[in-house]
GROMACS .gro file of C-alpha atoms in nm:
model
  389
    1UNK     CA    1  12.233   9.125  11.272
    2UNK     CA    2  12.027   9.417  11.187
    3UNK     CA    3  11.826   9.604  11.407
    4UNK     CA    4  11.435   9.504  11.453
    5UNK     CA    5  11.409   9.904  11.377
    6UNK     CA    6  11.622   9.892  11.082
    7UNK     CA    7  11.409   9.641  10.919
    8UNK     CA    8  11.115   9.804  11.002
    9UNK     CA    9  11.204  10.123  10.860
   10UNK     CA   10  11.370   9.957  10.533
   11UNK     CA   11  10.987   9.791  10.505
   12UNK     CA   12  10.815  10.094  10.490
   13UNK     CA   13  11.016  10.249  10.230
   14UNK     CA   14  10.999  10.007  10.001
   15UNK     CA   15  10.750   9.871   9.752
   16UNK     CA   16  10.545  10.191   9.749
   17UNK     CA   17  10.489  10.214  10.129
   18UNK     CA   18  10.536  10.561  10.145
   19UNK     CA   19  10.352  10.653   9.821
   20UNK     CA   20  10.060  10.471   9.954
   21UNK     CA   21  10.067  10.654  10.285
   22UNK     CA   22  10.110  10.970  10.142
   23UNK     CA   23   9.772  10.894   9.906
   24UNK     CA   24   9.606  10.854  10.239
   25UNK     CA   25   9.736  11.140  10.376
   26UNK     CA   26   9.569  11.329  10.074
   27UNK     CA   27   9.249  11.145  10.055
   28UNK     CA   28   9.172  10.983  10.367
   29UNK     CA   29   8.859  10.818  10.317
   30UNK     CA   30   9.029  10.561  10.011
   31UNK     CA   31   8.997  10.238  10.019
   32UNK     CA   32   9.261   9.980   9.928
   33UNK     CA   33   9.124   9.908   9.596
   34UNK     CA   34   9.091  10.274   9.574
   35UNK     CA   35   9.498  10.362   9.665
   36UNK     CA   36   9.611  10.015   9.495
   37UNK     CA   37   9.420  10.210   9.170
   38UNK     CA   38   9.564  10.567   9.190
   39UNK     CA   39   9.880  10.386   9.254
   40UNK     CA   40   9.864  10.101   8.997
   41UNK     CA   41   9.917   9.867   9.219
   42UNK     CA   42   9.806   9.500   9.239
   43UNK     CA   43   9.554   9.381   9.496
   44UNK     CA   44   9.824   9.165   9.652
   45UNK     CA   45  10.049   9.454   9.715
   46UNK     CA   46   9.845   9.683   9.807
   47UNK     CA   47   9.712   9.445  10.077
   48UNK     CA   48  10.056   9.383  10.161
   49UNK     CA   49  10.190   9.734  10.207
   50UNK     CA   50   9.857   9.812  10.403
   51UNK     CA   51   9.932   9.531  10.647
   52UNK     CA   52  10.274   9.688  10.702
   53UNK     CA   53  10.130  10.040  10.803
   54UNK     CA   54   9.899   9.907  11.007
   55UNK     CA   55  10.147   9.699  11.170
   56UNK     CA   56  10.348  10.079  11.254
   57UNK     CA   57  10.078  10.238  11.409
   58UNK     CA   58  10.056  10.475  11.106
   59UNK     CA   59   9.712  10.333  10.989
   60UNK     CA   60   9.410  10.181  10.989
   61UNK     CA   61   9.110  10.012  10.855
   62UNK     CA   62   8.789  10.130  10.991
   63UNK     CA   63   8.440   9.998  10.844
   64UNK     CA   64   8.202  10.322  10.720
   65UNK     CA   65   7.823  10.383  10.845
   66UNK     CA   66   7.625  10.109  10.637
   67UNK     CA   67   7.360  10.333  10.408
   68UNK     CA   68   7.126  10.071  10.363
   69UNK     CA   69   7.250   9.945  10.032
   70UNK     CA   70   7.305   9.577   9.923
   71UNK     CA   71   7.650   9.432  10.031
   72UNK     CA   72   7.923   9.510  10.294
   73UNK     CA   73   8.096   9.866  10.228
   74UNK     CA   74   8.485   9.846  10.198
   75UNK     CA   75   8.661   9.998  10.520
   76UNK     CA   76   8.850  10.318  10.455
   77UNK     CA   77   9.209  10.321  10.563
   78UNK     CA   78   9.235  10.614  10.809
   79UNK     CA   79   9.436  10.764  11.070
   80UNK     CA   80   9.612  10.512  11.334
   81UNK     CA   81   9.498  10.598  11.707
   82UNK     CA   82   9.838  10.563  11.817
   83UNK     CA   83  10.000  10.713  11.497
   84UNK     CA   84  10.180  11.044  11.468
   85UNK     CA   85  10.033  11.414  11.516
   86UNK     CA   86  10.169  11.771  11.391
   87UNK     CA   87  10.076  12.041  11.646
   88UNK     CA   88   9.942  12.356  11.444
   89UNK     CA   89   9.982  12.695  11.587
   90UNK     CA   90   9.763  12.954  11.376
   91UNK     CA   91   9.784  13.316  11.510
   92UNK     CA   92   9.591  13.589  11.319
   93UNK     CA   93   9.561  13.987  11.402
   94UNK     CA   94   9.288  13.888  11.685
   95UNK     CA   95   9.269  13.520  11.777
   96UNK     CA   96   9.530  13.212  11.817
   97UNK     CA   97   9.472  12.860  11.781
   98UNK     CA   98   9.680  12.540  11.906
   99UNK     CA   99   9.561  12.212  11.750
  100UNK     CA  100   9.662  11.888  11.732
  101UNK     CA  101   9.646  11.726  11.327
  102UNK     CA  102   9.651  11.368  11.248
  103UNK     CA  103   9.721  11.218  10.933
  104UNK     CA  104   9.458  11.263  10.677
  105UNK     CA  105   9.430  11.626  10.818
  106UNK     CA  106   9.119  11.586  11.067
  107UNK     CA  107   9.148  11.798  11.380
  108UNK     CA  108   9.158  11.572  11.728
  109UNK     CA  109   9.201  11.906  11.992
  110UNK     CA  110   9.182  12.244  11.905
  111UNK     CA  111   9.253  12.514  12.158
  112UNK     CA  112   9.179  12.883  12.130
  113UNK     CA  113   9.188  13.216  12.257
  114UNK     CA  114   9.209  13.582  12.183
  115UNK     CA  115   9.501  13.819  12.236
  116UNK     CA  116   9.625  14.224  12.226
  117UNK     CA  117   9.947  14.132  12.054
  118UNK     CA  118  10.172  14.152  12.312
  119UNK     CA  119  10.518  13.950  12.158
  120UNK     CA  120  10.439  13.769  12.533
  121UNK     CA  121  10.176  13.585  12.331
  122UNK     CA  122  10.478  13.354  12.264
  123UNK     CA  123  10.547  13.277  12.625
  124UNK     CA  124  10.121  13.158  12.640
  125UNK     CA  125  10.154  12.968  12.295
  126UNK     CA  126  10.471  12.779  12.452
  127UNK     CA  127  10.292  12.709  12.724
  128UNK     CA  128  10.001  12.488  12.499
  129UNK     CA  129  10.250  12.340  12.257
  130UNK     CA  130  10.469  12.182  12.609
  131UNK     CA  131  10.147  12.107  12.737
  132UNK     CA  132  10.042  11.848  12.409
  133UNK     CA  133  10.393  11.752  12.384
  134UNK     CA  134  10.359  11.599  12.743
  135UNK     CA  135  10.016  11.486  12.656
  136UNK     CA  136  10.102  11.308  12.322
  137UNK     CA  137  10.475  11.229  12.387
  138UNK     CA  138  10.662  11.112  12.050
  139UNK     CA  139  10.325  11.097  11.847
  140UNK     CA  140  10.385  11.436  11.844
  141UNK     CA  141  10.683  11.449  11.521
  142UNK     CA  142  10.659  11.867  11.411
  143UNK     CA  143  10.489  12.202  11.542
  144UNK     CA  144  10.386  12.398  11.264
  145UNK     CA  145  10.336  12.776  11.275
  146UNK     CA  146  10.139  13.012  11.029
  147UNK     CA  147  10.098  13.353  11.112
  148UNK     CA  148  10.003  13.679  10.983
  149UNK     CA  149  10.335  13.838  10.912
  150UNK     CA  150  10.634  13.821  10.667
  151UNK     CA  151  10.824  13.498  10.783
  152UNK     CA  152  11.195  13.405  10.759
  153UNK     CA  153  11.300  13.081  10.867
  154UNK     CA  154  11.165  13.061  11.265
  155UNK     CA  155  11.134  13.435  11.295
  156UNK     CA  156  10.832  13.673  11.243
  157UNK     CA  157  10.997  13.942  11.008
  158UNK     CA  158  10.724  14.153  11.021
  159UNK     CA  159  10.376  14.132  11.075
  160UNK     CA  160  10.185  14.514  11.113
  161UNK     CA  161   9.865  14.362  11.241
  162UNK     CA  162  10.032  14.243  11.509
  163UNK     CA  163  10.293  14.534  11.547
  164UNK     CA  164  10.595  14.259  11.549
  165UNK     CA  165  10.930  14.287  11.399
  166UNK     CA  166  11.185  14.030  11.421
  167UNK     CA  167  11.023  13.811  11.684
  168UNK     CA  168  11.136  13.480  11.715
  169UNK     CA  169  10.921  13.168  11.761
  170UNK     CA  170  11.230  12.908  11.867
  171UNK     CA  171  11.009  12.886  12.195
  172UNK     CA  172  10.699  12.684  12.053
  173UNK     CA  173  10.973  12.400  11.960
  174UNK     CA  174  10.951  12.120  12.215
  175UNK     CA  175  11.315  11.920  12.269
  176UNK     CA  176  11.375  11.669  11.925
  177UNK     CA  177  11.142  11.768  11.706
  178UNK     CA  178  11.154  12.068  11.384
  179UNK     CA  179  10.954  12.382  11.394
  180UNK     CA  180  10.804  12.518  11.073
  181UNK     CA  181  10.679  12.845  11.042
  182UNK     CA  182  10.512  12.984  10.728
  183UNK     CA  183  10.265  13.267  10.636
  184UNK     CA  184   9.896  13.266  10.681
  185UNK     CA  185   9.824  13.338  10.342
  186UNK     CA  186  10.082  13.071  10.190
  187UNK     CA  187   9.969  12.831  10.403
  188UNK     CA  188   9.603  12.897  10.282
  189UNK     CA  189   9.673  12.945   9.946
  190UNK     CA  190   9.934  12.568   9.988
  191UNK     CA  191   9.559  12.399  10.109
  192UNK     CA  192   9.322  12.552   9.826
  193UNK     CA  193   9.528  12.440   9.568
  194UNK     CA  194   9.510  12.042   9.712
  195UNK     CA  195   9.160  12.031   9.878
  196UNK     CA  196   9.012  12.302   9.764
  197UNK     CA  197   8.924  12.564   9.476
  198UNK     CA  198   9.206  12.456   9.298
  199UNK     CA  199   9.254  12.089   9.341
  200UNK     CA  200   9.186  11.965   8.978
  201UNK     CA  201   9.413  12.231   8.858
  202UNK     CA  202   9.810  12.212   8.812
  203UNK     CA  203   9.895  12.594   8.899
  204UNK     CA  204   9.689  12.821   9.107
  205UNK     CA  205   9.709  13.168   9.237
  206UNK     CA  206   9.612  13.218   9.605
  207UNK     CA  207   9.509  13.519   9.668
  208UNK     CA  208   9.360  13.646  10.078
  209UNK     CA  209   9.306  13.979  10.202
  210UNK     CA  210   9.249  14.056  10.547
  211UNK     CA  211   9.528  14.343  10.666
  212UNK     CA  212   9.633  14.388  10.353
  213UNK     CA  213   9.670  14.096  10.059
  214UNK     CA  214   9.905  13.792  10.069
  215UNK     CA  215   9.906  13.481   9.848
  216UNK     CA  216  10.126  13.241   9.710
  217UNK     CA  217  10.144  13.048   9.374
  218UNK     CA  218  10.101  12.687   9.421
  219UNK     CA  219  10.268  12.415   9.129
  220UNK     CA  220  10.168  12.060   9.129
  221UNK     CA  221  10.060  12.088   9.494
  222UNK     CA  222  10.432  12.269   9.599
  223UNK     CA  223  10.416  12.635   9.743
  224UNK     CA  224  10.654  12.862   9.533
  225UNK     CA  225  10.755  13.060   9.856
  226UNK     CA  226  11.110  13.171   9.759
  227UNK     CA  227  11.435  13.119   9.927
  228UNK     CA  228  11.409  13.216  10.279
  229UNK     CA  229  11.005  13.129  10.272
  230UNK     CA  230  10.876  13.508  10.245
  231UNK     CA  231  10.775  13.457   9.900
  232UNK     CA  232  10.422  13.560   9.815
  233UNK     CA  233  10.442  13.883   9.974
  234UNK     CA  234  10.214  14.029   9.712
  235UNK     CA  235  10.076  14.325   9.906
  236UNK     CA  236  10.376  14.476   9.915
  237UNK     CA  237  10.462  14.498   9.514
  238UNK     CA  238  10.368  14.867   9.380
  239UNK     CA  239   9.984  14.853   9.297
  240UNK     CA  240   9.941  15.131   9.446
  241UNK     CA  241   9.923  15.505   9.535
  242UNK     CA  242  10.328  15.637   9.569
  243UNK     CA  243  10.226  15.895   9.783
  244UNK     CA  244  10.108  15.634  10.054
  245UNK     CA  245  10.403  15.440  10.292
  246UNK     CA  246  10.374  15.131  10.391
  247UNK     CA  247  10.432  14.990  10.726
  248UNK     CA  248  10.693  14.769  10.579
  249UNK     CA  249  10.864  15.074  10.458
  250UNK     CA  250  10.803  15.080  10.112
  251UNK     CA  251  10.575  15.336   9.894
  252UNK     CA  252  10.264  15.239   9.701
  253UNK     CA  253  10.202  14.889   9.840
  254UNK     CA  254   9.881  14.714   9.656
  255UNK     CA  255   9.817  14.630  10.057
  256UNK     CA  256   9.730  15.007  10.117
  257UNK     CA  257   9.445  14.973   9.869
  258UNK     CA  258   9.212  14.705   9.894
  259UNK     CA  259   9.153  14.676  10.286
  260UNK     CA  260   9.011  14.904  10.561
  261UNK     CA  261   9.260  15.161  10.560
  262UNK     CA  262   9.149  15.192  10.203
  263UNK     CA  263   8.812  15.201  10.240
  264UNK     CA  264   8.841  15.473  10.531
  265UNK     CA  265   9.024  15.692  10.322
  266UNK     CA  266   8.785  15.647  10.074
  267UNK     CA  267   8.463  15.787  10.359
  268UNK     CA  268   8.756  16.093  10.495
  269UNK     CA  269   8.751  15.870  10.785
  270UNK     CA  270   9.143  15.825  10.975
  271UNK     CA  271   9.311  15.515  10.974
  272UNK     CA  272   9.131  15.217  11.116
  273UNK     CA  273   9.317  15.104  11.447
  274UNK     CA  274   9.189  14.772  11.331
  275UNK     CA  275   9.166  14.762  10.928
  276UNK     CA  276   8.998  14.372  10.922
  277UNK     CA  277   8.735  14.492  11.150
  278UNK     CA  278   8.668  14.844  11.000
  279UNK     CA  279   8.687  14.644  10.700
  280UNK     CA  280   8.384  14.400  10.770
  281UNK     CA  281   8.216  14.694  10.934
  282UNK     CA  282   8.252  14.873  10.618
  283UNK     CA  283   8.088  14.582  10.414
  284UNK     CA  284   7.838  14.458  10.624
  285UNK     CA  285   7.702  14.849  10.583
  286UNK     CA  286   7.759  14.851  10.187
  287UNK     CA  287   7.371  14.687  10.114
  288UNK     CA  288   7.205  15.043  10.276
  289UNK     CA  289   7.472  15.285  10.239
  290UNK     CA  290   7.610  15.445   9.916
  291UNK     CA  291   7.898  15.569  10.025
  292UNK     CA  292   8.032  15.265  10.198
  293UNK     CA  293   7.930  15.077   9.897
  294UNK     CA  294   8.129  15.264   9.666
  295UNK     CA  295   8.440  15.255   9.947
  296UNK     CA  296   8.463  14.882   9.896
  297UNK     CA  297   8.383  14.921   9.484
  298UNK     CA  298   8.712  15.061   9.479
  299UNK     CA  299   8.885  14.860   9.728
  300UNK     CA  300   8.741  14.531   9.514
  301UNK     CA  301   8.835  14.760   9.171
  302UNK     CA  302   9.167  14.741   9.318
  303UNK     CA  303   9.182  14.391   9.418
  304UNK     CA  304   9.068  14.338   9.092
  305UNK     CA  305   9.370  14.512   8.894
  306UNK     CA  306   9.666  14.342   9.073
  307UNK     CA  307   9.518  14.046   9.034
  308UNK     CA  308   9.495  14.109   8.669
  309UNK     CA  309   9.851  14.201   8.673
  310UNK     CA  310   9.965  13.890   8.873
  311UNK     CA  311   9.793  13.618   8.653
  312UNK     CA  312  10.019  13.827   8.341
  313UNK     CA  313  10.339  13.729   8.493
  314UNK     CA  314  10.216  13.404   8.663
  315UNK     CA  315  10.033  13.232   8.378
  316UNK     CA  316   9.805  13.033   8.642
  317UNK     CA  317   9.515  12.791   8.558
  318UNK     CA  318   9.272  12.938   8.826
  319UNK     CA  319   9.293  13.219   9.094
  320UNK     CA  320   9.114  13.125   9.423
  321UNK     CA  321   9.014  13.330   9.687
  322UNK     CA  322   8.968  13.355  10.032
  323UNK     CA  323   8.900  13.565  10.360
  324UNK     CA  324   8.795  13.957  10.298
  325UNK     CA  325   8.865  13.897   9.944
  326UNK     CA  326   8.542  13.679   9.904
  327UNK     CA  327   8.367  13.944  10.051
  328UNK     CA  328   8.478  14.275   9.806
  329UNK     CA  329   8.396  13.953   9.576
  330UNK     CA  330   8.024  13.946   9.641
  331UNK     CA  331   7.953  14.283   9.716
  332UNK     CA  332   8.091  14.445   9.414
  333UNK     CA  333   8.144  14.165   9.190
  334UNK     CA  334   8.144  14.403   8.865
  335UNK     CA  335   8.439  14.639   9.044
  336UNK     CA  336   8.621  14.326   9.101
  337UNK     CA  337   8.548  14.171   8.745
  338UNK     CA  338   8.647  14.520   8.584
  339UNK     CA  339   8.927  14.567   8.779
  340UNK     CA  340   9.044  14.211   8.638
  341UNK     CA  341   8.968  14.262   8.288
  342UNK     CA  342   9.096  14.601   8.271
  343UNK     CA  343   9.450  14.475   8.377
  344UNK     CA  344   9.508  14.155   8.159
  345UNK     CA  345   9.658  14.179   7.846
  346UNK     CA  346   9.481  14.148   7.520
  347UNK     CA  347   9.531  13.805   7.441
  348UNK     CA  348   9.423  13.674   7.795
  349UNK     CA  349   9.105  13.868   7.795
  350UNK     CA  350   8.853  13.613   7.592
  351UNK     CA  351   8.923  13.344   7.836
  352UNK     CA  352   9.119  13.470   8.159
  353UNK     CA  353   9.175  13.214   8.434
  354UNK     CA  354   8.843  13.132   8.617
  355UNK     CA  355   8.785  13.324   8.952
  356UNK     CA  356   8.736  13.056   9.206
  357UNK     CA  357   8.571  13.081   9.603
  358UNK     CA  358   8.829  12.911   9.847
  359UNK     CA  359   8.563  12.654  10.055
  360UNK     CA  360   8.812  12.626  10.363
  361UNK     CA  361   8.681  12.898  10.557
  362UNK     CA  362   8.883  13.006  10.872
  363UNK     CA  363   8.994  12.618  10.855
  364UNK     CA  364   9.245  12.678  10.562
  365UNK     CA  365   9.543  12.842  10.737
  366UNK     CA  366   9.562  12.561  10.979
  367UNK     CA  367   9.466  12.253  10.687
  368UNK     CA  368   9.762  12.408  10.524
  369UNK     CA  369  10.025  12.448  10.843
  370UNK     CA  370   9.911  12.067  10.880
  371UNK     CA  371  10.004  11.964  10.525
  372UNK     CA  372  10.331  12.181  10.546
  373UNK     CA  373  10.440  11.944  10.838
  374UNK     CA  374  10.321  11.619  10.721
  375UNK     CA  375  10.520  11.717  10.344
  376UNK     CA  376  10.810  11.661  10.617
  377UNK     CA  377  10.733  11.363  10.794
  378UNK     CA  378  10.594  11.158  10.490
  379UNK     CA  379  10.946  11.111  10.350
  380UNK     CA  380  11.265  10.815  10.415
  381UNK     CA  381  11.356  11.053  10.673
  382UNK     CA  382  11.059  11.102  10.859
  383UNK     CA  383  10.967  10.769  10.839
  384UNK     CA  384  11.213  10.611  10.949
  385UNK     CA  385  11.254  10.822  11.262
  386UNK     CA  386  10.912  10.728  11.362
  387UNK     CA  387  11.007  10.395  11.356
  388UNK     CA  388  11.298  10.377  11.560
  389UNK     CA  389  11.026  10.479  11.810
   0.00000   0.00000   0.00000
């Protein structure tokens, strides 16, 4: 005789258990009759599989606000109370976050703080990941990392906002569980392109600059981020001036050329200790002062031209946008549009891919990390560790 587990886990693979929990995952106010019609499934079924994820803890079916209207509203399947989590570690130049995610991406705890960039940052992000482990227990199924830096595998390659090289993050994994650590700028991009900017689209270019620029190309909702998951390093591809080395040790990098060390050099001022806040410093001063107006001109000019240059080899429906980018955006929107224009080829140029504003906001890294782990636990796999409990 079969385990009760066994039989459990066998039921929510099959008949379209996981493809309906995965549509609520991506659009978690659906009803029923809403999955069982993205799905093309019969009311019968769809009532069916619904009982049987509600019956795992993995979902539930909670009545929405009445609005007045005539008739009873259909409940929304949701998150379950009891149902699994994905902790989300998001650590930028200045701040760090530690959140716990639910299914259907909506934030229950959020933690945050600021830091120097000490490597023992680590030791203090540890700390808050054990912390909601012992909190949470086994609802907790993945920590998920994304960070400012070049990643490979678990360890921070390199990430000059920060000043790290080759620090590993195998601390933040509790006992049993993986650890998934991706760039900030992937991550963003990975959440634009399914509930964002880019979500009617089929492939969209990401791009973000805050140190530097980082992106990644999204198809049919997957990242393309390479073999070892540094792809998308796009600030470091030669857009730029030779003569200038990069802190990754390379000359020319399009990152040296559209942030605040750029617009510095631009005003003969030295290099910015901090190039995202010279950079908003630089911006906010733009509306009254020439010179720092024409400093981010070229830095959007720039921005402009490698983006051009990208969307020839790429071929993408839409480019969206996000962090400092938005800003060189809508302070010198003509640099930025001539910049663009000046770079595609020929044919491209009468209808180029639409420029689109990310709507995230600081939220997108982490909406991403979240996604990144629940692509992992929404499979056989996942699901049928969580139900072996």
């Amino acid at each position: 005789m079969q385990p009760k587990s066994a039989h459990s886990a066998r039921a929510l693979r099959s008949q379209g258990a996981l493809a309906v929990l995965r549509h609520v995952h991506a659009h978690p106010s659906a009803t029923r009759a809403d999955v069982a019609r993205a799905l093309g499934l019969s009311s019968g079924s769809a009532t069916e599989i619904t009982s049987r994820l509600k019956a795992s803890r993995l979902v539930q079916e909670t009545a929405p606000p009445r609005t007045g209207g005539r008739g009873r509203p259909s409940p929304a399947l949701t998150a379950h109370p009891g149902g699994p989590l994905v902790c989300v570690v998001d650590i930028s130049h200045e701040e760090w976050r530690v959140a716990c995610v639910e299914l259907g991406g909506r934030v229950i705890t959020e933690d945050t703080g600021r830091h120097s960039g000490s490597p023992g940052l680590v030791g203090t992000l540890a700390a808050h990941v054990a912390a909601l482990h012992d909190r949470h227990g086994r609802r907790v199924r993945a920590v998920s990392v994304c960070v400012a830096g070049t990643v490979s595998g678990t360890t921070i390659v390199q990430a000059s906002g920060l000043g790290w090289r080759d620090v590993g993050l195998g601390p933040l994994k509790p006992p049993g569980i993986p650890l998934l650590v991706g760039n900030n700028a992937s991550l963003i991009g990975l959440a634009d392109a399914r509930r964002g900017a880019g979500a009617a689209a089929r492939i969209v270019l990401h791009l973000t600059v805050e140190v530097g620029v980082g992106g990644v190309l999204v198809v049919e909702g997957r990242p393309v981020d390479g073999a070892t998951g540094a792809g998308g390093e796009f600030g470091h591809m030669p857009f730029g001036d030779p003569a200038l080395e990069c802190p990754c040790g390379a000359r020319g990098c399009w990152d040296l050329e559209v942030d605040g060390r750029a617009m510095a050099r631009a005003l003969d001022r030295p290099p910015p200790a901090d190039p995202r806040t010279a950079a908003g410093e630089i911006i906010a001063s733009a509306a009254s002062d020439p010179g720092a107006l024409g400093a981010v001109a070229g830095a959007a000019h720039a921005l402009g031209r490698g983006m051009g240059a990208l969307v020839n080899a790429l071929d993408p429906d839409v480019v969206t946008l996000s962090g400092l980018a938005l800003d060189l955006a809508a302070t010198a929107p003509a640099s930025l549009d001539g910049g663009y224009a000046s770079a595609l080829m020929r044919y491209r140029r009468a209808g180029p891919p639409p420029v689109l504003r990310s709507p995230l906001g600081p939220q997108g890294a982490l909406i991403g990390a979240a996604d990144a782990a629940f692509d992992v636990l929404l499979t056989e796999e996942g699901l049928d560790a969580w139900s072996r409990g």
